[in-house]
Short mmCIF file of C-alpha atoms and ligand atoms in Angstrom, two decimals:
data_model
loop_
_atom_site.label_atom_id
_atom_site.label_comp_id
_atom_site.label_asym_id
_atom_site.label_seq_id
_atom_site.Cartn_x
_atom_site.Cartn_y
_atom_site.Cartn_z
CA MET A 24 2.15 -30.96 0.98
CA THR A 25 0.32 -28.46 -1.23
CA ALA A 26 0.06 -29.38 -4.88
CA THR A 27 -1.90 -26.36 -6.13
CA ALA A 28 -3.12 -23.33 -4.25
CA PRO A 29 -6.88 -22.68 -4.68
CA VAL A 30 -7.60 -20.15 -7.40
CA PRO A 31 -10.89 -18.46 -8.23
CA VAL A 32 -13.21 -20.18 -10.66
CA SER A 33 -11.82 -19.14 -14.04
CA GLY A 34 -15.07 -19.25 -16.05
CA ARG A 35 -13.01 -19.91 -19.16
CA GLY A 36 -14.41 -22.87 -20.96
CA PRO A 37 -13.71 -24.33 -24.40
CA ALA A 38 -14.41 -22.05 -27.35
CA PRO A 39 -17.98 -22.05 -28.76
CA ASP A 40 -17.08 -23.98 -31.93
CA THR A 41 -15.33 -26.65 -29.78
CA VAL A 42 -18.46 -26.97 -27.68
CA ALA A 43 -20.63 -27.18 -30.83
CA ARG A 44 -18.46 -30.02 -32.25
CA LEU A 45 -18.54 -31.86 -28.98
CA ARG A 46 -22.32 -31.59 -28.72
CA ASP A 47 -22.70 -32.84 -32.23
CA GLN A 48 -20.44 -35.80 -31.51
CA ALA A 49 -22.37 -36.60 -28.31
CA ARG A 50 -25.73 -36.43 -30.10
CA ARG A 51 -24.54 -38.72 -32.86
CA THR A 52 -23.10 -41.21 -30.34
CA LEU A 53 -26.20 -41.42 -28.12
CA ASP A 54 -28.59 -41.54 -31.10
CA GLY A 55 -26.47 -44.15 -32.89
CA ASN A 56 -26.71 -46.36 -29.78
CA TRP A 57 -30.45 -45.78 -29.28
CA ARG A 58 -32.55 -48.95 -29.09
CA GLU A 59 -36.34 -49.02 -28.76
CA GLY A 60 -39.02 -51.66 -29.11
CA VAL A 61 -40.94 -54.19 -27.02
CA ARG A 62 -39.47 -57.24 -25.32
CA ARG A 63 -40.50 -60.24 -27.39
CA ARG A 64 -41.23 -62.53 -24.44
CA ASP A 65 -43.64 -60.28 -22.52
CA GLY A 66 -44.37 -57.14 -24.59
CA VAL A 67 -42.68 -54.72 -22.13
CA PRO A 68 -41.61 -51.56 -23.99
CA PHE A 69 -38.03 -50.21 -23.84
CA ALA A 70 -36.12 -47.18 -25.11
CA TYR A 71 -32.48 -46.60 -24.10
CA SER A 72 -28.98 -46.10 -25.46
CA CYS A 73 -26.71 -49.12 -25.14
CA PRO A 74 -23.23 -48.05 -24.03
CA SER A 75 -21.47 -49.08 -27.27
CA THR A 76 -21.70 -51.71 -29.94
CA PRO A 77 -20.69 -54.42 -30.50
CA ARG A 78 -19.30 -54.98 -26.98
CA TYR A 79 -21.98 -53.45 -24.74
CA ARG A 80 -25.42 -54.17 -26.27
CA HIS A 81 -27.48 -54.37 -23.09
CA MET A 82 -28.85 -51.70 -20.79
CA TRP A 83 -26.69 -50.92 -17.79
CA HIS A 84 -28.22 -49.05 -14.83
CA TRP A 85 -25.60 -46.33 -14.23
CA ASP A 86 -24.77 -45.97 -17.94
CA SER A 87 -28.40 -45.18 -18.62
CA CYS A 88 -28.50 -42.64 -15.78
CA PHE A 89 -25.44 -40.94 -17.33
CA HIS A 90 -26.92 -41.11 -20.84
CA ALA A 91 -30.08 -39.39 -19.64
CA ILE A 92 -28.12 -36.62 -17.91
CA ALA A 93 -26.05 -36.06 -21.07
CA ARG A 94 -29.15 -36.02 -23.25
CA SER A 95 -30.80 -33.47 -21.01
CA ALA A 96 -27.64 -31.28 -21.29
CA LEU A 97 -28.09 -31.64 -25.06
CA GLY A 98 -31.72 -30.53 -24.82
CA ASP A 99 -33.12 -33.93 -25.89
CA HIS A 100 -35.52 -34.12 -22.98
CA ALA A 101 -37.92 -36.60 -24.55
CA ARG A 102 -35.30 -39.33 -24.93
CA ALA A 103 -33.77 -38.51 -21.53
CA ARG A 104 -37.20 -39.15 -19.93
CA ALA A 105 -37.80 -42.25 -22.06
CA GLU A 106 -34.46 -43.79 -20.99
CA LEU A 107 -35.11 -43.15 -17.29
CA ARG A 108 -38.65 -44.51 -17.56
CA THR A 109 -37.22 -47.66 -19.07
CA VAL A 110 -34.82 -48.05 -16.14
CA LEU A 111 -37.70 -47.45 -13.69
CA ARG A 112 -39.78 -50.13 -15.39
CA THR A 113 -37.11 -52.71 -14.59
CA ALA A 114 -37.79 -52.39 -10.81
CA ASP A 115 -39.28 -55.29 -8.90
CA PRO A 116 -42.32 -54.50 -6.73
CA ASP A 117 -40.03 -54.56 -3.66
CA GLY A 118 -37.70 -51.90 -5.09
CA PHE A 119 -34.86 -54.03 -6.43
CA LEU A 120 -33.29 -52.48 -9.57
CA PRO A 121 -30.95 -54.61 -11.69
CA HIS A 122 -27.42 -53.79 -12.78
CA THR A 123 -27.97 -55.04 -16.37
CA VAL A 124 -31.15 -55.74 -18.40
CA PHE A 125 -30.82 -57.67 -21.66
CA TRP A 126 -34.11 -56.72 -23.40
CA ASN A 127 -34.04 -58.53 -26.74
CA HIS A 128 -30.28 -59.33 -26.64
CA PRO A 129 -29.56 -62.10 -24.09
CA PRO A 130 -25.79 -62.73 -23.72
CA GLY A 131 -24.32 -65.32 -26.06
CA TRP A 132 -23.61 -68.84 -24.71
CA ARG A 133 -19.94 -68.12 -24.15
CA ARG A 134 -20.52 -65.06 -21.97
CA ALA A 135 -23.81 -66.08 -20.33
CA PRO A 136 -22.21 -68.03 -17.40
CA PHE A 137 -20.29 -64.93 -16.36
CA TYR A 138 -23.37 -62.71 -16.02
CA ALA A 139 -24.69 -62.52 -12.48
CA THR A 140 -28.05 -64.02 -13.38
CA ARG A 141 -30.42 -66.41 -11.61
CA GLY A 142 -29.76 -69.32 -14.02
CA VAL A 143 -27.25 -69.76 -16.78
CA VAL A 144 -29.73 -69.34 -19.65
CA GLY A 145 -33.15 -67.72 -20.21
CA ASN A 146 -32.58 -64.60 -18.05
CA VAL A 147 -33.84 -61.11 -18.76
CA ARG A 148 -31.49 -59.36 -16.28
CA THR A 149 -28.83 -59.74 -13.63
CA GLU A 150 -29.62 -60.16 -9.92
CA THR A 151 -26.99 -57.56 -8.91
CA ILE A 152 -27.03 -53.85 -8.27
CA ASP A 153 -25.09 -50.98 -9.89
CA PRO A 154 -24.21 -47.64 -8.23
CA PRO A 155 -27.71 -46.34 -7.40
CA LEU A 156 -27.91 -43.13 -9.37
CA LEU A 157 -31.49 -43.20 -10.66
CA ALA A 158 -32.82 -40.56 -8.25
CA VAL A 159 -29.90 -38.26 -9.12
CA ALA A 160 -30.60 -38.58 -12.84
CA TRP A 161 -34.33 -38.29 -12.36
CA GLU A 162 -34.01 -34.99 -10.52
CA ARG A 163 -31.62 -33.59 -13.14
CA VAL A 164 -33.79 -34.60 -16.09
CA ALA A 165 -36.96 -33.33 -14.42
CA ALA A 166 -35.40 -29.96 -13.54
CA ALA A 167 -34.01 -29.39 -17.07
CA ASP A 168 -37.41 -29.29 -18.76
CA ALA A 169 -40.69 -27.89 -17.61
CA ALA A 170 -42.65 -29.34 -20.51
CA ASP A 171 -43.63 -32.49 -18.58
CA PRO A 172 -44.33 -31.41 -15.02
CA ALA A 173 -45.84 -34.78 -14.06
CA PHE A 174 -42.54 -36.51 -14.80
CA ALA A 175 -40.89 -35.37 -11.54
CA ALA A 176 -43.53 -37.06 -9.40
CA GLU A 177 -44.09 -40.32 -11.24
CA ALA A 178 -40.96 -42.08 -10.04
CA LEU A 179 -41.10 -41.13 -6.37
CA PRO A 180 -42.84 -44.26 -4.94
CA VAL A 181 -40.47 -46.63 -6.79
CA LEU A 182 -37.37 -44.57 -5.92
CA GLY A 183 -38.41 -44.67 -2.28
CA ARG A 184 -38.87 -48.41 -2.37
CA HIS A 185 -35.52 -48.73 -4.10
CA MET A 186 -33.76 -46.88 -1.27
CA ASP A 187 -35.54 -49.08 1.29
CA TRP A 188 -34.57 -52.26 -0.60
CA LEU A 189 -30.93 -51.17 -0.56
CA ALA A 190 -31.00 -50.42 3.18
CA HIS A 191 -32.74 -53.72 4.03
CA HIS A 192 -30.79 -56.05 1.78
CA ARG A 193 -27.40 -54.38 1.54
CA ASP A 194 -26.92 -52.89 5.02
CA PRO A 195 -27.58 -55.89 7.26
CA ASP A 196 -25.33 -54.53 10.05
CA GLU A 197 -27.18 -51.24 9.89
CA ASP A 198 -24.07 -49.15 10.07
CA GLY A 199 -25.43 -46.91 7.32
CA LEU A 200 -23.18 -48.28 4.56
CA LEU A 201 -24.30 -50.52 1.70
CA THR A 202 -22.36 -53.71 0.85
CA ILE A 203 -21.61 -55.06 -2.58
CA VAL A 204 -21.29 -58.82 -3.11
CA LEU A 205 -19.57 -58.85 -6.49
CA PRO A 206 -16.87 -56.34 -7.59
CA ASP A 207 -18.75 -55.17 -10.69
CA GLU A 208 -21.64 -53.98 -8.51
CA SER A 209 -19.61 -50.82 -8.01
CA GLY A 210 -19.26 -50.29 -11.76
CA VAL A 211 -15.43 -50.41 -11.46
CA ASP A 212 -15.26 -54.11 -12.19
CA ASP A 213 -11.54 -54.93 -12.36
CA SER A 214 -10.17 -52.13 -10.12
CA PRO A 215 -6.95 -53.27 -8.44
CA LYS A 216 -8.50 -52.28 -5.10
CA TYR A 217 -10.43 -55.56 -5.36
CA ASP A 218 -7.36 -57.74 -5.99
CA PRO A 219 -6.51 -58.22 -2.27
CA VAL A 220 -10.19 -58.71 -1.38
CA TYR A 221 -11.34 -61.10 -4.12
CA GLY A 222 -8.03 -62.78 -5.06
CA ARG A 223 -8.71 -65.55 -7.49
CA TYR A 224 -12.43 -64.69 -7.42
CA ALA A 225 -11.78 -61.20 -8.85
CA HIS A 226 -13.91 -60.11 -11.79
CA HIS A 227 -11.19 -60.72 -14.36
CA ARG A 228 -10.22 -64.17 -13.12
CA MET A 229 -11.82 -67.57 -13.70
CA GLY A 230 -12.88 -67.75 -10.03
CA SER A 231 -15.43 -65.03 -10.80
CA PHE A 232 -17.61 -67.81 -12.24
CA LEU A 233 -17.44 -69.68 -8.92
CA LEU A 234 -18.34 -66.51 -7.01
CA ILE A 235 -21.43 -66.06 -9.15
CA GLU A 236 -22.29 -69.76 -8.70
CA ASN A 237 -22.00 -69.28 -4.92
CA CYS A 238 -24.46 -66.33 -5.04
CA ARG A 239 -26.82 -68.47 -7.09
CA ARG A 240 -26.65 -71.15 -4.42
CA TYR A 241 -27.77 -68.55 -1.86
CA GLY A 242 -30.63 -67.60 -4.21
CA TRP A 243 -29.05 -64.10 -4.44
CA ASP A 244 -30.13 -63.49 -0.81
CA SER A 245 -27.56 -60.79 -0.08
CA ARG A 246 -28.07 -60.90 3.66
CA ARG A 247 -27.12 -64.58 3.73
CA ILE A 248 -24.17 -63.99 1.36
CA ILE A 249 -22.85 -61.19 3.54
CA ARG A 250 -23.25 -63.28 6.70
CA SER A 251 -21.58 -66.33 5.26
CA THR A 252 -18.55 -65.15 3.26
CA GLU A 253 -15.68 -62.65 3.39
CA LEU A 254 -16.04 -61.70 -0.27
CA HIS A 255 -17.97 -58.42 0.06
CA VAL A 256 -17.13 -54.76 0.39
CA GLU A 257 -18.65 -51.63 1.90
CA ASP A 258 -17.76 -49.62 -1.19
CA VAL A 259 -17.10 -45.89 -1.07
CA LEU A 260 -18.37 -45.14 -4.61
CA VAL A 261 -21.59 -47.06 -4.20
CA ASN A 262 -22.23 -45.30 -0.88
CA THR A 263 -21.46 -41.92 -2.40
CA ALA A 264 -24.07 -42.64 -5.16
CA TYR A 265 -26.49 -43.85 -2.47
CA ALA A 266 -26.09 -40.62 -0.42
CA LEU A 267 -26.50 -38.48 -3.58
CA SER A 268 -29.68 -40.36 -4.47
CA LEU A 269 -31.10 -40.01 -0.95
CA GLN A 270 -30.42 -36.27 -1.12
CA ALA A 271 -32.09 -36.00 -4.53
CA LEU A 272 -35.10 -37.91 -3.23
CA GLY A 273 -35.30 -35.62 -0.21
CA ARG A 274 -35.42 -32.56 -2.47
CA MET A 275 -37.93 -34.13 -4.90
CA THR A 276 -40.32 -35.26 -2.15
CA GLY A 277 -39.67 -32.44 0.36
CA ASP A 278 -39.50 -35.26 2.96
CA ALA A 279 -36.72 -34.75 5.48
CA HIS A 280 -36.64 -38.45 6.24
CA TRP A 281 -34.54 -39.03 3.10
CA THR A 282 -32.23 -36.13 3.85
CA ARG A 283 -31.57 -37.51 7.32
CA ARG A 284 -30.76 -40.89 5.86
CA ALA A 285 -28.33 -39.25 3.42
CA ALA A 286 -26.62 -37.48 6.31
CA ARG A 287 -26.30 -40.82 8.08
CA VAL A 288 -24.45 -42.27 5.06
CA GLU A 289 -22.16 -39.25 4.94
CA ASP A 290 -21.43 -39.60 8.68
CA ALA A 291 -20.71 -43.33 8.29
CA LEU A 292 -18.27 -42.56 5.44
CA LEU A 293 -16.54 -40.03 7.63
CA ASP A 294 -16.47 -42.19 10.76
CA ARG A 295 -15.68 -45.55 9.23
CA CYS A 296 -14.01 -45.04 5.79
CA LEU A 297 -12.00 -41.86 6.12
CA ASP A 298 -8.38 -42.87 6.82
CA ALA A 299 -6.70 -40.32 9.09
CA GLY A 300 -3.25 -41.15 7.78
CA SER A 301 -3.77 -40.66 4.07
CA GLY A 302 -6.90 -38.53 4.07
CA LEU A 303 -8.54 -41.02 1.62
CA PHE A 304 -11.89 -42.78 1.92
CA LEU A 305 -11.14 -46.50 2.00
CA ASP A 306 -13.52 -49.36 1.20
CA LEU A 307 -14.11 -51.84 4.02
CA ALA A 308 -13.75 -55.52 3.15
CA GLY A 309 -15.42 -58.64 4.60
CA ARG A 310 -17.07 -59.23 7.94
CA GLN A 311 -14.07 -57.73 9.75
CA GLU A 312 -14.46 -54.54 7.64
CA LYS A 313 -10.74 -54.32 6.88
CA PRO A 314 -9.75 -51.08 5.14
CA VAL A 315 -8.58 -51.62 1.52
CA ARG A 316 -5.42 -49.57 1.04
CA VAL A 317 -5.02 -49.52 -2.76
CA SER A 318 -5.51 -45.90 -3.83
CA THR A 319 -8.09 -45.61 -6.65
CA TRP A 320 -10.25 -42.70 -7.74
CA THR A 321 -13.26 -44.02 -5.76
CA ALA A 322 -11.38 -43.00 -2.58
CA LEU A 323 -11.99 -39.39 -3.81
CA ALA A 324 -15.68 -39.86 -4.68
CA PRO A 325 -17.03 -38.32 -1.44
CA LEU A 326 -15.82 -34.96 -2.79
CA ALA A 327 -19.19 -34.96 -4.55
CA LEU A 328 -21.07 -35.01 -1.22
CA PRO A 329 -22.25 -31.75 0.32
CA GLY A 330 -21.99 -32.97 3.91
CA ILE A 331 -18.26 -33.77 3.84
CA PRO A 332 -16.35 -31.00 5.67
CA ARG A 333 -14.41 -28.68 3.34
CA ALA A 334 -11.12 -29.31 5.24
CA VAL A 335 -11.46 -33.05 4.43
CA LYS A 336 -12.16 -32.20 0.79
CA HIS A 337 -9.24 -29.74 0.51
CA ARG A 338 -6.93 -32.47 1.77
CA LEU A 339 -8.26 -34.94 -0.84
CA VAL A 340 -7.69 -32.34 -3.56
CA GLU A 341 -4.26 -31.11 -2.48
CA GLU A 342 -2.65 -34.35 -1.38
CA HIS A 343 -4.22 -36.57 -3.99
CA LEU A 344 -6.40 -35.29 -6.82
CA LEU A 345 -4.02 -32.50 -7.98
CA ASP A 346 -0.74 -34.09 -6.91
CA PRO A 347 1.19 -34.84 -10.10
CA ARG A 348 2.54 -38.03 -8.54
CA ARG A 349 -0.93 -39.38 -7.81
CA TYR A 350 -4.01 -38.19 -9.75
CA GLY A 351 -2.75 -34.91 -11.24
CA ALA A 352 -2.31 -36.38 -14.77
CA ALA A 353 -2.04 -34.60 -18.09
CA VAL A 354 -5.47 -35.82 -19.23
CA GLY A 355 -8.47 -36.42 -17.01
CA ILE A 356 -8.41 -38.15 -13.60
CA PRO A 357 -6.67 -41.56 -13.66
CA SER A 358 -8.74 -44.42 -12.25
CA VAL A 359 -5.74 -45.55 -10.11
CA ALA A 360 -3.17 -43.31 -8.37
CA MET A 361 -0.14 -43.12 -10.68
CA ASP A 362 2.22 -44.06 -7.81
CA GLU A 363 0.35 -47.34 -7.13
CA PRO A 364 2.27 -50.47 -8.30
CA ALA A 365 -0.90 -51.70 -10.11
CA PHE A 366 -1.29 -48.44 -12.12
CA ASN A 367 -1.40 -49.17 -15.89
CA PRO A 368 -2.30 -46.27 -18.16
CA ARG A 369 -2.70 -48.42 -21.23
CA PHE A 370 -5.35 -50.68 -22.73
CA ASP A 371 -5.63 -54.12 -21.12
CA ARG A 372 -7.76 -56.51 -23.13
CA TRP A 373 -8.93 -58.39 -20.03
CA ARG A 374 -9.17 -55.70 -17.37
CA CYS A 375 -10.52 -52.18 -16.96
CA TRP A 376 -10.40 -49.42 -14.36
CA ARG A 377 -6.65 -50.01 -13.69
CA GLY A 378 -5.28 -46.62 -14.71
CA PRO A 379 -6.92 -44.86 -17.65
CA SER A 380 -9.12 -41.77 -17.24
CA TRP A 381 -12.90 -42.12 -17.61
CA VAL A 382 -15.31 -39.29 -18.29
CA ASN A 383 -17.79 -40.19 -15.56
CA THR A 384 -15.03 -39.74 -12.95
CA ALA A 385 -14.48 -36.18 -14.09
CA TRP A 386 -18.25 -35.61 -14.19
CA LEU A 387 -18.51 -36.60 -10.55
CA LEU A 388 -15.41 -34.78 -9.22
CA VAL A 389 -15.05 -31.61 -11.32
CA PRO A 390 -18.08 -29.78 -9.85
CA ALA A 391 -16.57 -30.33 -6.44
CA LEU A 392 -13.26 -28.87 -7.59
CA ARG A 393 -15.07 -25.82 -8.89
CA ASP A 394 -17.04 -25.44 -5.68
CA LEU A 395 -13.81 -25.57 -3.64
CA GLY A 396 -12.21 -22.82 -5.75
CA TYR A 397 -9.92 -24.93 -7.97
CA GLY A 398 -11.52 -23.51 -11.14
CA GLU A 399 -8.36 -23.57 -13.25
CA ALA A 400 -7.59 -27.16 -12.36
CA ALA A 401 -11.20 -28.10 -13.19
CA ASP A 402 -10.96 -26.37 -16.58
CA ARG A 403 -7.67 -28.16 -17.28
CA ILE A 404 -9.19 -31.59 -16.53
CA VAL A 405 -12.27 -30.94 -18.69
CA GLY A 406 -10.19 -29.30 -21.46
CA GLY A 407 -7.82 -32.25 -21.68
CA LEU A 408 -10.73 -34.68 -22.02
CA VAL A 409 -12.50 -32.51 -24.56
CA ASP A 410 -9.38 -32.31 -26.73
CA ALA A 411 -8.98 -36.10 -26.52
CA ALA A 412 -12.65 -36.68 -27.38
CA LEU A 413 -12.49 -34.36 -30.40
CA ARG A 414 -9.32 -36.03 -31.63
CA ASP A 415 -10.08 -39.71 -30.93
CA GLY A 416 -13.89 -39.72 -30.56
CA LEU A 417 -16.02 -40.60 -27.52
CA ARG A 418 -14.11 -43.58 -26.24
CA GLU A 419 -14.60 -45.76 -23.18
CA TYR A 420 -11.46 -44.27 -21.55
CA TYR A 421 -8.30 -42.30 -22.29
CA ASP A 422 -4.61 -42.64 -21.57
CA PRO A 423 -3.97 -40.17 -18.68
CA HIS A 424 -0.49 -39.32 -20.03
CA THR A 425 -1.22 -38.85 -23.74
CA GLY A 426 -5.02 -38.63 -24.02
CA ALA A 427 -5.08 -41.50 -26.56
CA GLY A 428 -8.63 -42.89 -26.72
CA MET A 429 -8.90 -46.59 -25.86
CA ALA A 430 -11.33 -49.54 -25.72
CA ALA A 431 -14.96 -49.14 -26.87
CA ARG A 432 -15.77 -46.52 -29.55
CA ASP A 433 -18.84 -44.22 -29.56
CA PHE A 434 -19.12 -44.84 -25.80
CA GLY A 435 -22.33 -43.33 -24.41
CA TRP A 436 -21.44 -41.92 -21.04
CA SER A 437 -18.39 -40.03 -22.45
CA ALA A 438 -21.17 -37.72 -23.75
CA LEU A 439 -21.28 -36.41 -20.15
CA LEU A 440 -18.54 -34.05 -21.27
CA THR A 441 -21.30 -31.89 -22.71
CA ASP A 442 -22.65 -31.47 -19.19
CA LEU A 443 -19.24 -30.23 -18.02
CA VAL A 444 -18.46 -27.58 -20.64
C1 GLC B 23 -17.89 -52.02 -18.03
C2 GLC B 23 -17.73 -50.96 -16.93
C3 GLC B 23 -19.07 -50.68 -16.27
C4 GLC B 23 -20.06 -50.29 -17.29
C5 GLC B 23 -20.21 -51.33 -18.40
C6 GLC B 23 -21.06 -50.86 -19.56
O1 GLC B 23 -18.22 -53.26 -17.49
O2 GLC B 23 -16.77 -51.41 -16.03
O3 GLC B 23 -18.93 -49.69 -15.32
O4 GLC B 23 -21.34 -50.10 -16.68
O5 GLC B 23 -18.89 -51.61 -18.95
O6 GLC B 23 -20.58 -49.69 -20.10
#
């Protein structure tokens, strides 16, 4: 079934005054969320944008990568570099990089037990990972500004150790694919794709606390956790981010070793996750690596990878991304296919990633659409989100039918729209 025939890249973007208003809004949002200082307990300096107050006051790994990319699109190279250096500083000597760092704002007593930390109180960070995008952001920020030539090189040893940490701790079966042990390690915390895998241990359910307790009991040794339970996933989005970072590291170092490793991840996604029937890339759950058949936007994420054959990508676009029954919505790219029973386009106080359109999804997939020749569709997706953002502000996500802004206000990564226009 063909939803939309490829058309040449249109090159028509939003009008200059629209772009100027959007940039202004993005700058105000990121600057309003800017936090800098030194950590009281050990004097470590920090400078980053929190995603949004009052709900998201900490520093999240992938949010900060997106903030830095948006800032560099806005020409604020100094703060883009400062935010990435802050993320880099949170690395352990062995290359582990945490999902969330609290700096001077540890979670309150009511929320603390639900953070994936070593103990219940007194933590500075979580023991979990987030989609590994630091190398991607580092390359983008370094390339955007020649004023600090040393910047490009300073992260390389840590980024290399980070990639090695991921391979050692999160790919124990050495099939090339990383495993997550908690749903929110993919950044799409409550996605319905995790409902059949995690059941009562899903991120939005009370059992999530028990899952975290179990990981604590294993001392956050992910190899042991993966060996001993069924509650883990070889996640397509995380592995797409991993391959993109390996590629970025390959380009920054000129070392083909990283590029070869990236190709291995792409091959593993093609061999193991690509479902011949639907043409989607499916997560693999548990020790049996059972394909997860709920269709969510992460099944389209490999569109962003250069090594995926164009025929595979065209199928993803025509049969899913632009199909008006699935992801071809009026505004943005819905986080769940509209024909999935779990699809809910509206705000849900307890759960996210169950239908609404998020800006980072468009940021990852729109360049691929343009590259494949679907320029008009790409412009339509970006234009719909820009209209929504100018009307309702930079929100955490938008209703894919109406464009109504929902959840957090002044949400940092929605500033990525400035990188798309
Ligand atoms: C929510 C999102 C996650 C994001 C965090 C901070 O938990 O699901 O992806 O990193 O908020 O914005």
